[in-house]
Amino acid sequence: MQIAIVGLGKMGGNMVKRLLGGGHQVVAYDRDPAAVERAASAGAVGAVSLADTVTKLSATPGPRTVWVMVPSGKATDDSIAELFDLLKAKDIVIDGGNSNYKDSIRHSEELAKKEIRFLDAGTSGGIWGLEVGYCLMLGGDKSAFDHVLPALTTLAPKDGLGYFGKAGAGHYAKMVHNGIEYAMMQSYAEGFELLKATDYDYDLAKLADVWNRGSVVRSWLLELAGRAFKNDPGLTHLKGYVEDSGEGRWTVNEGVARAVPVPTIAAALFARFTSRQENSFAMRVIAALRNEFGGHAVKKA
């Protein structure tokens, strides 16, 4: 089938290559001309704007499909608003970025005013998606899902995609997926820090490999941890500063809104905040209190 990919970053660019490898026709657009050139050199039809993207899709009869793969928030809002003016009834817009599910509901309702069909696609796979495929969680218009299923099947590994209902369902699933991911990574991080603190001089890369052979804690994240330790056993080239994409916050907020306890995910999120503090004031308060009530030693700045 023919499909446009708008946003050719680390995931979008590789999605173009995977689709081309599956025999699909791809129109590729990004604000960065160099990214469009790379996609064109791989076999895609390059576009210079969203309007040009839609024009080049129009060369093939039938509904046009545009997959938006840009940062969530304003960039996605602006892209979908422009596509609203460019597309017509029965055309399809897919939001594959990490959008808030509430934004996806709003986009679906706005596009429906012109009978443009919408899908929200929670997309997981990162830079490895080109090789192993992308896990896809879809919500939105079922007829649109059925129409784009050939492209979805190419992008996903076997049994790695699913349709979960009305608009927002795909991005809600991806939000919770990322919340779980936060907690899993935090657990591995704490365990490996404890191992490193002992006097046993563990080979952490070797231990990660051993755990991945039959252990109940085996996972792809653990494989990636092993790779990182092989490349730099002490992770000395990294600073202990961790950003959050926003989806961890949304997951915790949903837990509060729905009175569902998510203490492990919340703790993992707050641990990321801690990573951004140097000489934390809160920790200095604790040191001062320990000194005041118990005369415990403190380290002077």
PDB file of N, CA and C in Angstrom, residues 25-102:
ATOM      1  N   GLN A  25       4.843   1.569  -0.861  1.00  0.00           N
ATOM      2  CA  GLN A  25       5.257   2.853  -1.424  1.00  0.00           C
ATOM      3  C   GLN A  25       5.181   3.897  -0.311  1.00  0.00           C
ATOM      4  N   VAL A  26       6.283   4.610  -0.101  1.00  0.00           N
ATOM      5  CA  VAL A  26       6.342   5.545   1.029  1.00  0.00           C
ATOM      6  C   VAL A  26       6.670   6.945   0.539  1.00  0.00           C
ATOM      7  N   VAL A  27       5.853   7.905   0.958  1.00  0.00           N
ATOM      8  CA  VAL A  27       6.163   9.328   0.789  1.00  0.00           C
ATOM      9  C   VAL A  27       6.710   9.806   2.129  1.00  0.00           C
ATOM     10  N   ALA A  28       7.877  10.434   2.107  1.00  0.00           N
ATOM     11  CA  ALA A  28       8.562  10.792   3.351  1.00  0.00           C
ATOM     12  C   ALA A  28       8.750  12.299   3.448  1.00  0.00           C
ATOM     13  N   TYR A  29       8.411  12.842   4.627  1.00  0.00           N
ATOM     14  CA  TYR A  29       8.592  14.280   4.845  1.00  0.00           C
ATOM     15  C   TYR A  29       9.117  14.553   6.247  1.00  0.00           C
ATOM     16  N   ASP A  30      10.029  15.516   6.320  1.00  0.00           N
ATOM     17  CA  ASP A  30      10.560  16.013   7.576  1.00  0.00           C
ATOM     18  C   ASP A  30      10.978  17.462   7.351  1.00  0.00           C
ATOM     19  N   ARG A  31      10.963  18.261   8.406  1.00  0.00           N
ATOM     20  CA  ARG A  31      11.407  19.648   8.273  1.00  0.00           C
ATOM     21  C   ARG A  31      12.892  19.729   7.932  1.00  0.00           C
ATOM     22  N   ASP A  32      13.631  18.662   8.224  1.00  0.00           N
ATOM     23  CA  ASP A  32      15.064  18.608   7.924  1.00  0.00           C
ATOM     24  C   ASP A  32      15.256  18.001   6.527  1.00  0.00           C
ATOM     25  N   PRO A  33      15.678  18.783   5.546  1.00  0.00           N
ATOM     26  CA  PRO A  33      15.854  18.243   4.187  1.00  0.00           C
ATOM     27  C   PRO A  33      16.824  17.064   4.125  1.00  0.00           C
ATOM     28  N   ALA A  34      17.823  17.050   5.012  1.00  0.00           N
ATOM     29  CA  ALA A  34      18.789  15.948   5.004  1.00  0.00           C
ATOM     30  C   ALA A  34      18.111  14.624   5.350  1.00  0.00           C
ATOM     31  N   ALA A  35      17.141  14.672   6.274  1.00  0.00           N
ATOM     32  CA  ALA A  35      16.409  13.455   6.635  1.00  0.00           C
ATOM     33  C   ALA A  35      15.568  12.968   5.460  1.00  0.00           C
ATOM     34  N   VAL A  36      14.982  13.906   4.720  1.00  0.00           N
ATOM     35  CA  VAL A  36      14.198  13.529   3.529  1.00  0.00           C
ATOM     36  C   VAL A  36      15.119  12.915   2.485  1.00  0.00           C
ATOM     37  N   GLU A  37      16.308  13.478   2.325  1.00  0.00           N
ATOM     38  CA  GLU A  37      17.272  12.933   1.365  1.00  0.00           C
ATOM     39  C   GLU A  37      17.648  11.509   1.713  1.00  0.00           C
ATOM     40  N   ARG A  38      17.866  11.244   3.004  1.00  0.00           N
ATOM     41  CA  ARG A  38      18.224   9.888   3.413  1.00  0.00           C
ATOM     42  C   ARG A  38      17.088   8.910   3.085  1.00  0.00           C
ATOM     43  N   ALA A  39      15.845   9.333   3.347  1.00  0.00           N
ATOM     44  CA  ALA A  39      14.699   8.473   3.047  1.00  0.00           C
ATOM     45  C   ALA A  39      14.574   8.242   1.547  1.00  0.00           C
ATOM     46  N   ALA A  40      14.810   9.288   0.760  1.00  0.00           N
ATOM     47  CA  ALA A  40      14.720   9.165  -0.695  1.00  0.00           C
ATOM     48  C   ALA A  40      15.808   8.237  -1.231  1.00  0.00           C
ATOM     49  N   SER A  41      16.994   8.298  -0.636  1.00  0.00           N
ATOM     50  CA  SER A  41      18.080   7.420  -1.086  1.00  0.00           C
ATOM     51  C   SER A  41      17.780   5.963  -0.785  1.00  0.00           C
ATOM     52  N   ALA A  42      16.878   5.729   0.191  1.00  0.00           N
ATOM     53  CA  ALA A  42      16.482   4.357   0.524  1.00  0.00           C
ATOM     54  C   ALA A  42      15.341   3.873  -0.371  1.00  0.00           C
ATOM     55  N   GLY A  43      14.749   4.792  -1.155  1.00  0.00           N
ATOM     56  CA  GLY A  43      13.690   4.393  -2.074  1.00  0.00           C
ATOM     57  C   GLY A  43      12.360   5.085  -1.872  1.00  0.00           C
ATOM     58  N   ALA A  44      12.264   5.966  -0.879  1.00  0.00           N
ATOM     59  CA  ALA A  44      11.014   6.692  -0.630  1.00  0.00           C
ATOM     60  C   ALA A  44      10.883   7.861  -1.605  1.00  0.00           C
ATOM     61  N   VAL A  45       9.662   8.369  -1.720  1.00  0.00           N
ATOM     62  CA  VAL A  45       9.410   9.581  -2.486  1.00  0.00           C
ATOM     63  C   VAL A  45       9.495  10.752  -1.505  1.00  0.00           C
ATOM     64  N   GLY A  46      10.448  11.641  -1.698  1.00  0.00           N
ATOM     65  CA  GLY A  46      10.634  12.745  -0.779  1.00  0.00           C
ATOM     66  C   GLY A  46       9.627  13.855  -1.008  1.00  0.00           C
ATOM     67  N   ALA A  47       9.259  14.541   0.066  1.00  0.00           N
ATOM     68  CA  ALA A  47       8.339  15.671  -0.017  1.00  0.00           C
ATOM     69  C   ALA A  47       8.955  16.866   0.691  1.00  0.00           C
ATOM     70  N   VAL A  48       8.549  18.079   0.295  1.00  0.00           N
ATOM     71  CA  VAL A  48       9.147  19.288   0.848  1.00  0.00           C
ATOM     72  C   VAL A  48       8.215  19.992   1.833  1.00  0.00           C
ATOM     73  N   SER A  49       6.985  19.502   1.981  1.00  0.00           N
ATOM     74  CA  SER A  49       6.017  20.095   2.896  1.00  0.00           C
ATOM     75  C   SER A  49       4.882  19.101   3.109  1.00  0.00           C
ATOM     76  N   LEU A  50       4.006  19.407   4.070  1.00  0.00           N
ATOM     77  CA  LEU A  50       2.828  18.554   4.256  1.00  0.00           C
ATOM     78  C   LEU A  50       1.922  18.612   3.037  1.00  0.00           C
ATOM     79  N   ALA A  51       1.791  19.788   2.462  1.00  0.00           N
ATOM     80  CA  ALA A  51       0.960  19.917   1.255  1.00  0.00           C
ATOM     81  C   ALA A  51       1.530  19.075   0.121  1.00  0.00           C
ATOM     82  N   ASP A  52       2.840  19.108  -0.041  1.00  0.00           N
ATOM     83  CA  ASP A  52       3.491  18.306  -1.081  1.00  0.00           C
ATOM     84  C   ASP A  52       3.331  16.819  -0.784  1.00  0.00           C
ATOM     85  N   THR A  53       3.367  16.466   0.504  1.00  0.00           N
ATOM     86  CA  THR A  53       3.167  15.071   0.906  1.00  0.00           C
ATOM     87  C   THR A  53       1.809  14.567   0.459  1.00  0.00           C
ATOM     88  N   VAL A  54       0.773  15.338   0.742  1.00  0.00           N
ATOM     89  CA  VAL A  54      -0.586  14.937   0.371  1.00  0.00           C
ATOM     90  C   VAL A  54      -0.747  14.902  -1.146  1.00  0.00           C
ATOM     91  N   THR A  55      -0.141  15.849  -1.848  1.00  0.00           N
ATOM     92  CA  THR A  55      -0.208  15.864  -3.317  1.00  0.00           C
ATOM     93  C   THR A  55       0.395  14.597  -3.901  1.00  0.00           C
ATOM     94  N   LYS A  56       1.533  14.173  -3.349  1.00  0.00           N
ATOM     95  CA  LYS A  56       2.193  12.981  -3.874  1.00  0.00           C
ATOM     96  C   LYS A  56       1.436  11.713  -3.513  1.00  0.00           C
ATOM     97  N   LEU A  57       0.702  11.723  -2.409  1.00  0.00           N
ATOM     98  CA  LEU A  57      -0.163  10.584  -2.089  1.00  0.00           C
ATOM     99  C   LEU A  57      -1.337  10.511  -3.056  1.00  0.00           C
ATOM    100  N   SER A  58      -1.768  11.654  -3.566  1.00  0.00           N
ATOM    101  CA  SER A  58      -2.946  11.713  -4.425  1.00  0.00           C
ATOM    102  C   SER A  58      -2.724  11.043  -5.775  1.00  0.00           C
ATOM    103  N   ALA A  59      -1.472  10.718  -6.090  1.00  0.00           N
ATOM    104  CA  ALA A  59      -1.192  10.066  -7.365  1.00  0.00           C
ATOM    105  C   ALA A  59      -1.779   8.659  -7.425  1.00  0.00           C
ATOM    106  N   THR A  60      -2.093   8.089  -6.268  1.00  0.00           N
ATOM    107  CA  THR A  60      -2.679   6.748  -6.206  1.00  0.00           C
ATOM    108  C   THR A  60      -4.138   6.867  -5.777  1.00  0.00           C
ATOM    109  N   PRO A  61      -5.060   6.200  -6.482  1.00  0.00           N
ATOM    110  CA  PRO A  61      -6.476   6.299  -6.102  1.00  0.00           C
ATOM    111  C   PRO A  61      -6.751   5.667  -4.747  1.00  0.00           C
ATOM    112  N   GLY A  62      -7.868   6.065  -4.141  1.00  0.00           N
ATOM    113  CA  GLY A  62      -8.238   5.505  -2.849  1.00  0.00           C
ATOM    114  C   GLY A  62      -7.891   6.448  -1.714  1.00  0.00           C
ATOM    115  N   PRO A  63      -8.297   6.102  -0.503  1.00  0.00           N
ATOM    116  CA  PRO A  63      -8.023   6.970   0.650  1.00  0.00           C
ATOM    117  C   PRO A  63      -6.526   7.105   0.903  1.00  0.00           C
ATOM    118  N   ARG A  64      -6.131   8.301   1.297  1.00  0.00           N
ATOM    119  CA  ARG A  64      -4.728   8.579   1.584  1.00  0.00           C
ATOM    120  C   ARG A  64      -4.450   8.364   3.072  1.00  0.00           C
ATOM    121  N   THR A  65      -3.257   7.860   3.361  1.00  0.00           N
ATOM    122  CA  THR A  65      -2.877   7.566   4.751  1.00  0.00           C
ATOM    123  C   THR A  65      -1.614   8.324   5.107  1.00  0.00           C
ATOM    124  N   VAL A  66      -1.689   9.122   6.187  1.00  0.00           N
ATOM    125  CA  VAL A  66      -0.535   9.882   6.658  1.00  0.00           C
ATOM    126  C   VAL A  66      -0.243   9.482   8.098  1.00  0.00           C
ATOM    127  N   TRP A  67       0.956   8.969   8.324  1.00  0.00           N
ATOM    128  CA  TRP A  67       1.402   8.576   9.668  1.00  0.00           C
ATOM    129  C   TRP A  67       2.256   9.714  10.224  1.00  0.00           C
ATOM    130  N   VAL A  68       1.798  10.344  11.297  1.00  0.00           N
ATOM    131  CA  VAL A  68       2.510  11.458  11.923  1.00  0.00           C
ATOM    132  C   VAL A  68       3.404  10.913  13.032  1.00  0.00           C
ATOM    133  N   MET A  69       4.709  11.150  12.882  1.00  0.00           N
ATOM    134  CA  MET A  69       5.685  10.602  13.824  1.00  0.00           C
ATOM    135  C   MET A  69       6.580  11.728  14.335  1.00  0.00           C
ATOM    136  N   VAL A  70       5.941  12.732  14.963  1.00  0.00           N
ATOM    137  CA  VAL A  70       6.665  13.908  15.456  1.00  0.00           C
ATOM    138  C   VAL A  70       6.453  14.015  16.963  1.00  0.00           C
ATOM    139  N   PRO A  71       7.202  14.884  17.650  1.00  0.00           N
ATOM    140  CA  PRO A  71       7.037  14.993  19.104  1.00  0.00           C
ATOM    141  C   PRO A  71       5.604  15.323  19.505  1.00  0.00           C
ATOM    142  N   SER A  72       5.193  14.787  20.652  1.00  0.00           N
ATOM    143  CA  SER A  72       3.835  15.022  21.133  1.00  0.00           C
ATOM    144  C   SER A  72       3.641  16.484  21.502  1.00  0.00           C
ATOM    145  N   GLY A  73       2.385  16.893  21.615  1.00  0.00           N
ATOM    146  CA  GLY A  73       2.085  18.267  21.979  1.00  0.00           C
ATOM    147  C   GLY A  73       1.914  19.150  20.762  1.00  0.00           C
ATOM    148  N   LYS A  74       2.537  20.315  20.779  1.00  0.00           N
ATOM    149  CA  LYS A  74       2.307  21.314  19.738  1.00  0.00           C
ATOM    150  C   LYS A  74       2.676  20.815  18.346  1.00  0.00           C
ATOM    151  N   ALA A  75       3.790  20.117  18.222  1.00  0.00           N
ATOM    152  CA  ALA A  75       4.214  19.645  16.900  1.00  0.00           C
ATOM    153  C   ALA A  75       3.165  18.718  16.290  1.00  0.00           C
ATOM    154  N   THR A  76       2.622  17.810  17.107  1.00  0.00           N
ATOM    155  CA  THR A  76       1.575  16.904  16.620  1.00  0.00           C
ATOM    156  C   THR A  76       0.287  17.672  16.349  1.00  0.00           C
ATOM    157  N   ASP A  77      -0.088  18.555  17.271  1.00  0.00           N
ATOM    158  CA  ASP A  77      -1.302  19.357  17.083  1.00  0.00           C
ATOM    159  C   ASP A  77      -1.244  20.136  15.774  1.00  0.00           C
ATOM    160  N   ASP A  78      -0.116  20.798  15.532  1.00  0.00           N
ATOM    161  CA  ASP A  78       0.028  21.630  14.328  1.00  0.00           C
ATOM    162  C   ASP A  78      -0.024  20.778  13.063  1.00  0.00           C
ATOM    163  N   SER A  79       0.628  19.630  13.088  1.00  0.00           N
ATOM    164  CA  SER A  79       0.644  18.752  11.915  1.00  0.00           C
ATOM    165  C   SER A  79      -0.762  18.254  11.593  1.00  0.00           C
ATOM    166  N   ILE A  80      -1.494  17.818  12.613  1.00  0.00           N
ATOM    167  CA  ILE A  80      -2.837  17.289  12.384  1.00  0.00           C
ATOM    168  C   ILE A  80      -3.793  18.402  11.956  1.00  0.00           C
ATOM    169  N   ALA A  81      -3.631  19.600  12.513  1.00  0.00           N
ATOM    170  CA  ALA A  81      -4.471  20.724  12.105  1.00  0.00           C
ATOM    171  C   ALA A  81      -4.253  21.057  10.635  1.00  0.00           C
ATOM    172  N   GLU A  82      -3.002  21.008  10.179  1.00  0.00           N
ATOM    173  CA  GLU A  82      -2.720  21.288   8.766  1.00  0.00           C
ATOM    174  C   GLU A  82      -3.266  20.177   7.872  1.00  0.00           C
ATOM    175  N   LEU A  83      -3.150  18.943   8.332  1.00  0.00           N
ATOM    176  CA  LEU A  83      -3.678  17.821   7.548  1.00  0.00           C
ATOM    177  C   LEU A  83      -5.201  17.889   7.441  1.00  0.00           C
ATOM    178  N   PHE A  84      -5.858  18.428   8.458  1.00  0.00           N
ATOM    179  CA  PHE A  84      -7.311  18.597   8.412  1.00  0.00           C
ATOM    180  C   PHE A  84      -7.717  19.403   7.177  1.00  0.00           C
ATOM    181  N   ASP A  85      -6.940  20.432   6.861  1.00  0.00           N
ATOM    182  CA  ASP A  85      -7.246  21.278   5.698  1.00  0.00           C
ATOM    183  C   ASP A  85      -6.857  20.617   4.380  1.00  0.00           C
ATOM    184  N   LEU A  86      -5.912  19.697   4.414  1.00  0.00           N
ATOM    185  CA  LEU A  86      -5.377  19.107   3.181  1.00  0.00           C
ATOM    186  C   LEU A  86      -6.075  17.809   2.762  1.00  0.00           C
ATOM    187  N   LEU A  87      -6.604  17.077   3.735  1.00  0.00           N
ATOM    188  CA  LEU A  87      -7.198  15.773   3.446  1.00  0.00           C
ATOM    189  C   LEU A  87      -8.701  15.881   3.238  1.00  0.00           C
ATOM    190  N   LYS A  88      -9.299  14.772   2.809  1.00  0.00           N
ATOM    191  CA  LYS A  88     -10.742  14.756   2.576  1.00  0.00           C
ATOM    192  C   LYS A  88     -11.359  13.534   3.260  1.00  0.00           C
ATOM    193  N   ALA A  89     -12.678  13.430   3.161  1.00  0.00           N
ATOM    194  CA  ALA A  89     -13.400  12.339   3.812  1.00  0.00           C
ATOM    195  C   ALA A  89     -12.826  10.989   3.421  1.00  0.00           C
ATOM    196  N   LYS A  90     -12.765  10.097   4.403  1.00  0.00           N
ATOM    197  CA  LYS A  90     -12.272   8.712   4.280  1.00  0.00           C
ATOM    198  C   LYS A  90     -10.753   8.601   4.314  1.00  0.00           C
ATOM    199  N   ASP A  91     -10.029   9.729   4.167  1.00  0.00           N
ATOM    200  CA  ASP A  91      -8.585   9.670   4.337  1.00  0.00           C
ATOM    201  C   ASP A  91      -8.265   9.312   5.792  1.00  0.00           C
ATOM    202  N   ILE A  92      -7.009   8.940   6.049  1.00  0.00           N
ATOM    203  CA  ILE A  92      -6.631   8.414   7.370  1.00  0.00           C
ATOM    204  C   ILE A  92      -5.412   9.156   7.915  1.00  0.00           C
ATOM    205  N   VAL A  93      -5.508   9.562   9.174  1.00  0.00           N
ATOM    206  CA  VAL A  93      -4.369  10.128   9.908  1.00  0.00           C
ATOM    207  C   VAL A  93      -4.034   9.180  11.054  1.00  0.00           C
ATOM    208  N   ILE A  94      -2.761   8.822  11.159  1.00  0.00           N
ATOM    209  CA  ILE A  94      -2.278   7.977  12.254  1.00  0.00           C
ATOM    210  C   ILE A  94      -1.288   8.798  13.077  1.00  0.00           C
ATOM    211  N   ASP A  95      -1.510   8.876  14.374  1.00  0.00           N
ATOM    212  CA  ASP A  95      -0.553   9.510  15.276  1.00  0.00           C
ATOM    213  C   ASP A  95       0.233   8.409  15.966  1.00  0.00           C
ATOM    214  N   GLY A  96       1.499   8.257  15.570  1.00  0.00           N
ATOM    215  CA  GLY A  96       2.346   7.215  16.140  1.00  0.00           C
ATOM    216  C   GLY A  96       3.308   7.716  17.190  1.00  0.00           C
ATOM    217  N   GLY A  97       3.215   9.006  17.555  1.00  0.00           N
ATOM    218  CA  GLY A  97       4.093   9.552  18.585  1.00  0.00           C
ATOM    219  C   GLY A  97       3.583   9.243  19.978  1.00  0.00           C
ATOM    220  N   ASN A  98       4.305   9.725  20.972  1.00  0.00           N
ATOM    221  CA  ASN A  98       3.920   9.473  22.369  1.00  0.00           C
ATOM    222  C   ASN A  98       2.939  10.531  22.868  1.00  0.00           C
ATOM    223  N   SER A  99       1.807  10.637  22.207  1.00  0.00           N
ATOM    224  CA  SER A  99       0.810  11.641  22.583  1.00  0.00           C
ATOM    225  C   SER A  99       0.018  11.200  23.803  1.00  0.00           C
ATOM    226  N   ASN A 100      -0.491  12.179  24.534  1.00  0.00           N
ATOM    227  CA  ASN A 100      -1.412  11.891  25.619  1.00  0.00           C
ATOM    228  C   ASN A 100      -2.717  11.362  25.032  1.00  0.00           C
ATOM    229  N   TYR A 101      -3.281  10.355  25.647  1.00  0.00           N
ATOM    230  CA  TYR A 101      -4.485   9.744  25.089  1.00  0.00           C
ATOM    231  C   TYR A 101      -5.643  10.731  24.986  1.00  0.00           C
ATOM    232  N   LYS A 102      -5.665  11.733  25.869  1.00  0.00           N
ATOM    233  CA  LYS A 102      -6.719  12.749  25.799  1.00  0.00           C
ATOM    234  C   LYS A 102      -6.578  13.593  24.537  1.00  0.00           C
TER     235      LYS A 102
END
